[in-house]
Amino acid sequence: MTAPGPRPQASPPDLGGGGWHWGAAAAATFCIVVWGAVPLVTKVAAQEMDGLLVGILRVVFCLPVVAVMLAGRRRPMPRGWPLWRALVVVGLSSFIGFPVLFSLGQSMTTASHGGLILASAPILTGIVAALWHRKLPGLAWIIGACLGFTGVAALILIRAGGLPTDARPSLLGDLIVLAGVLSVAVGYVSGAQLSKTLGPATVTFWANLAASLLILPWALWWLAGIDLAAVSMGTWTGIVYLAAFAQVINFVLWYWAMEKGGIARIAAFQFVQPVITLILAVIFLGEVMTLPLIASAALILAGVGLCQFKR
């Protein structure tokens, strides 16, 4: 069995103007719930381990997961430099650039700020998609994105003003997280495009495998210099969660959802992610959910709803 080649005259993915796809919406919702917990899990893991190492291990721990999946599904290796060049772009942006930069930045700033900055991903993804395909999203998406971004901006201002002195976010950490979000926006668009040729699972598995092998020597060198016995089981469990769910399973579902539901429309679901992060922060970190926060969350949800209309 040979690897599928590029399909002739493949049309660019829908940027948000097609009809509603319930399966894509359900998959996107699951992904956002899983990703909503990532800032908290990363923050907790970085308390016992260097944030940069957490990001590196998040990539490396994907290696056995994708190896088993590739062996079990017997997916053929993609052939041809154009396919591998595209896989390298996805691997570097989605599976190295984002987890490493995000984990490093999240270790320096607050969990709420990390989640809120991730909310800029729909805007960045839509912009990258428009530039990539030279096709603008519909007016409803643009208005919805602006509305959702207004809610995100309000959340950032409220969170920055209400944090205690010992829990204030770091500007450098926020900027590093933002760089990671920009990296994954490129990965989302390139991965969705490549999924039309190889399929979302194949793209995720092979790009993850390449990224894991590339960063493995660095991880082994770093791990050799730390006391592994001093790391708690909870931290290791968190890293496994970041790798297996946030890094592998979610990306398969996310690429599939964007392919079926449209890049811009599905990307708009990420506006809900900071709301989930804040709810989890209230439950597990004891943060207070104030009326202004609820109002900002309502703006975000309204923006997501508006983004679902046809152009």
XYZ file of C-alpha atoms in Angstrom:
311
model
C 0.000 0.000 0.000
C 1.492 3.331 -1.011
C 1.020 6.727 0.570
C -1.629 8.913 -1.064
C -0.256 11.618 -3.280
C -1.482 15.203 -3.590
C -4.963 15.452 -5.005
C -5.072 17.409 -8.268
C -6.742 20.805 -8.162
C -7.642 20.478 -4.474
C -9.802 23.369 -3.386
C -8.714 25.439 -0.392
C -10.462 24.674 2.895
C -13.595 26.584 3.810
C -12.652 29.649 5.842
C -16.035 29.961 7.441
C -18.717 30.411 4.819
C -20.186 26.891 4.625
C -23.084 25.332 6.528
C -23.147 24.169 10.114
C -21.448 20.814 10.831
C -22.585 19.280 14.131
C -19.792 16.702 14.245
C -17.143 19.365 13.755
C -18.780 21.516 16.448
C -18.811 18.611 18.923
C -15.171 17.773 18.239
C -14.182 21.417 18.609
C -16.040 21.656 21.927
C -14.189 18.633 23.317
C -10.867 20.081 22.189
C -11.554 23.433 23.820
C -12.447 21.794 27.150
C -9.198 19.823 27.097
C -7.146 22.838 26.071
C -8.925 24.999 28.637
C -7.216 22.985 31.372
C -3.754 23.227 29.778
C -2.693 26.533 31.445
C -3.525 25.162 34.906
C -1.865 21.792 34.301
C 1.228 23.484 32.861
C 1.417 25.958 35.743
C 1.209 23.175 38.333
C 3.806 21.025 36.547
C 6.190 23.991 36.296
C 6.188 24.324 40.079
C 8.350 21.208 40.354
C 10.114 21.326 37.001
C 11.576 24.027 34.775
C 8.894 25.398 32.466
C 11.046 24.901 29.386
C 11.610 21.249 30.335
C 7.855 20.782 30.795
C 7.350 21.934 27.211
C 10.122 19.690 25.907
C 8.784 16.642 27.743
C 5.297 17.435 26.478
C 6.702 16.907 22.985
C 8.855 13.874 23.829
C 6.109 12.031 25.696
C 4.133 12.028 22.441
C 6.710 9.649 20.943
C 5.380 6.355 22.395
C 1.770 7.471 21.844
C 2.160 8.227 18.153
C 4.483 5.241 17.628
C 1.812 2.866 18.942
C -0.905 4.577 16.904
C 1.158 4.470 13.723
C 1.988 0.797 14.268
C -1.583 -0.114 15.162
C -3.188 1.719 12.252
C -0.344 0.764 9.869
C -0.295 4.183 8.325
C 2.203 4.348 5.449
C 5.038 6.834 5.560
C 4.303 9.902 3.399
C 6.441 10.013 0.279
C 7.865 12.968 -1.528
C 9.652 16.101 -0.375
C 6.592 18.409 -0.731
C 4.630 16.329 1.788
C 7.530 16.098 4.230
C 8.267 19.793 3.888
C 4.655 20.519 4.842
C 4.879 18.046 7.741
C 8.024 19.776 8.988
C 6.170 23.113 9.022
C 3.348 21.559 11.048
C 5.788 19.817 13.400
C 7.901 22.894 14.065
C 4.937 25.236 14.536
C 2.312 23.086 16.269
C 4.324 20.399 18.031
C 7.557 22.161 19.016
C 7.112 25.918 18.778
C 3.772 26.100 20.549
C 4.226 23.634 23.455
C 7.775 24.774 24.247
C 7.062 28.505 24.030
C 3.732 28.202 25.830
C 5.137 26.110 28.682
C 8.077 28.467 29.144
C 5.864 31.547 29.108
C 3.203 29.947 31.311
C 5.810 29.157 33.962
C 6.563 32.899 34.146
C 3.005 34.260 34.157
C -0.362 33.347 35.674
C -2.619 30.502 34.531
C -5.447 32.937 33.841
C -3.255 35.129 31.671
C -1.984 32.097 29.765
C -5.553 31.041 29.042
C -6.616 34.535 28.066
C -3.728 35.014 25.650
C -4.641 31.704 24.031
C -7.976 33.322 23.210
C -6.201 35.410 20.563
C -5.640 32.203 18.569
C -8.891 32.525 16.537
C -7.934 35.986 15.349
C -4.384 34.962 14.489
C -5.598 31.750 12.843
C -8.140 33.639 10.753
C -5.502 36.160 9.671
C -3.006 33.420 8.769
C -5.724 31.529 6.868
C -6.733 34.663 4.950
C -3.117 35.341 3.982
C -2.456 31.671 3.195
C -5.457 31.283 0.878
C -5.881 34.945 -0.088
C -9.509 34.737 0.895
C -11.190 36.821 3.581
C -13.703 35.339 6.054
C -17.292 36.595 5.932
C -18.474 39.818 7.512
C -20.273 37.939 10.317
C -17.017 36.229 11.294
C -15.148 39.530 11.325
C -17.802 41.184 13.510
C -17.973 38.151 15.792
C -14.197 38.060 16.110
C -14.120 41.740 17.059
C -16.855 41.171 19.633
C -15.070 38.174 21.103
C -11.773 40.029 21.172
C -13.472 42.862 23.057
C -14.495 40.359 25.721
C -10.969 38.945 25.842
C -9.470 42.430 26.168
C -11.867 43.193 29.025
C -10.910 39.949 30.741
C -7.216 40.774 30.463
C -7.715 44.229 31.965
C -9.861 42.877 34.794
C -7.497 40.052 35.629
C -4.453 42.339 35.549
C -6.048 44.765 37.986
C -7.421 42.216 40.433
C -4.427 39.970 40.983
C -2.542 40.081 44.300
C 1.035 41.307 44.318
C 2.590 37.851 44.541
C 0.537 36.539 41.587
C 0.849 39.302 39.033
C 1.511 38.214 35.458
C 4.876 38.672 33.815
C 5.063 40.821 30.680
C 7.887 38.683 29.298
C 5.923 35.528 30.067
C 2.854 36.944 28.327
C 4.894 37.814 25.227
C 6.424 34.331 25.077
C 2.952 32.777 25.360
C 1.748 35.079 22.562
C 4.667 33.937 20.379
C 3.573 30.354 21.001
C 0.003 31.184 19.979
C 1.229 32.728 16.734
C 3.263 29.596 16.089
C 0.282 27.296 16.570
C -1.895 29.518 14.344
C 0.500 28.782 11.489
C 0.340 25.104 12.417
C -3.461 25.074 12.450
C -3.740 26.447 8.921
C -0.923 24.409 7.407
C -2.161 21.274 9.190
C -5.732 21.745 7.995
C -4.528 22.209 4.422
C -2.277 19.139 4.584
C -5.107 17.098 6.121
C -6.953 17.342 2.807
C -4.182 15.236 1.283
C -3.049 12.934 4.097
C -5.946 13.080 6.561
C -5.863 14.708 10.006
C -4.681 11.617 11.903
C -1.768 10.964 9.532
C -0.684 14.603 9.684
C -0.823 14.635 13.477
C 0.985 11.332 13.981
C 3.853 11.868 11.541
C 4.397 15.531 12.432
C 4.374 14.632 16.125
C 6.776 11.756 15.548
C 9.212 13.978 13.654
C 9.006 16.688 16.331
C 9.538 14.168 19.154
C 12.601 12.609 17.534
C 14.055 16.025 16.800
C 13.830 17.231 20.394
C 14.552 13.869 22.110
C 18.359 14.340 22.482
C 17.846 17.671 24.250
C 15.318 16.081 26.626
C 17.625 13.172 27.482
C 20.519 15.531 28.151
C 18.389 17.678 30.452
C 16.812 14.744 32.312
C 20.255 13.305 33.044
C 21.012 16.325 35.217
C 17.914 16.337 37.469
C 16.635 14.142 40.296
C 13.729 12.305 38.705
C 12.713 10.746 42.039
C 11.986 14.216 43.404
C 9.301 14.823 40.774
C 5.853 13.871 42.048
C 3.473 11.502 40.295
C 1.037 14.369 39.848
C 3.563 16.292 37.750
C 4.289 13.262 35.575
C 0.543 12.697 35.164
C 0.125 16.323 34.100
C 2.849 15.995 31.476
C 1.222 12.810 30.147
C -2.082 14.708 29.931
C -0.400 17.535 28.016
C 1.213 15.067 25.614
C -1.486 12.461 24.997
C -4.597 14.626 25.037
C -3.544 18.219 24.352
C -0.792 17.287 21.900
C -2.049 14.218 20.006
C -5.735 13.382 20.400
C -6.872 16.996 20.358
C -4.933 17.869 17.229
C -6.434 14.934 15.313
C -9.919 16.116 16.266
C -9.088 19.782 15.716
C -7.695 19.344 12.203
C -10.683 17.176 11.308
C -13.095 19.784 12.710
C -11.438 22.615 10.765
C -11.476 20.565 7.576
C -15.200 19.782 7.940
C -16.464 22.947 9.586
C -14.225 25.650 8.105
C -11.031 27.104 9.549
C -12.367 30.490 10.632
C -15.651 29.136 12.037
C -14.045 26.344 14.087
C -11.187 28.599 15.182
C -13.811 30.902 16.713
C -14.564 28.192 19.307
C -11.305 29.131 20.959
C -12.992 32.260 22.298
C -14.678 29.948 24.840
C -11.331 28.614 26.040
C -10.539 31.469 28.481
C -13.990 31.081 30.017
C -13.268 27.409 30.719
C -9.824 28.299 32.061
C -11.304 30.884 34.434
C -13.929 28.415 35.677
C -11.241 25.828 36.363
C -9.140 28.502 38.069
C -12.062 29.263 40.381
C -12.496 25.579 41.231
C -8.867 24.531 41.621
C -6.985 27.760 42.383
C -9.621 29.538 44.441
C -9.918 32.583 42.163
C -13.083 34.683 42.427
C -15.559 34.828 39.528
C -16.820 38.411 39.635
C -19.727 40.012 37.769
C -17.378 41.847 35.338
C -15.750 38.511 34.502
C -19.149 36.967 33.764
C -20.063 39.937 31.561
C -16.812 39.582 29.628
C -17.445 35.862 29.209
C -20.883 36.697 27.774
C -19.241 38.931 25.158
C -16.919 36.083 24.209
C -19.768 33.596 23.842
C -21.777 36.121 21.816
C -18.822 36.536 19.481
C -18.553 32.769 19.043
C -22.248 32.558 18.207
C -22.016 35.337 15.627
C -19.073 33.627 13.965
C -21.263 30.616 13.198
C -23.543 32.450 10.741
C -23.094 32.015 7.018
C -21.438 34.903 5.237
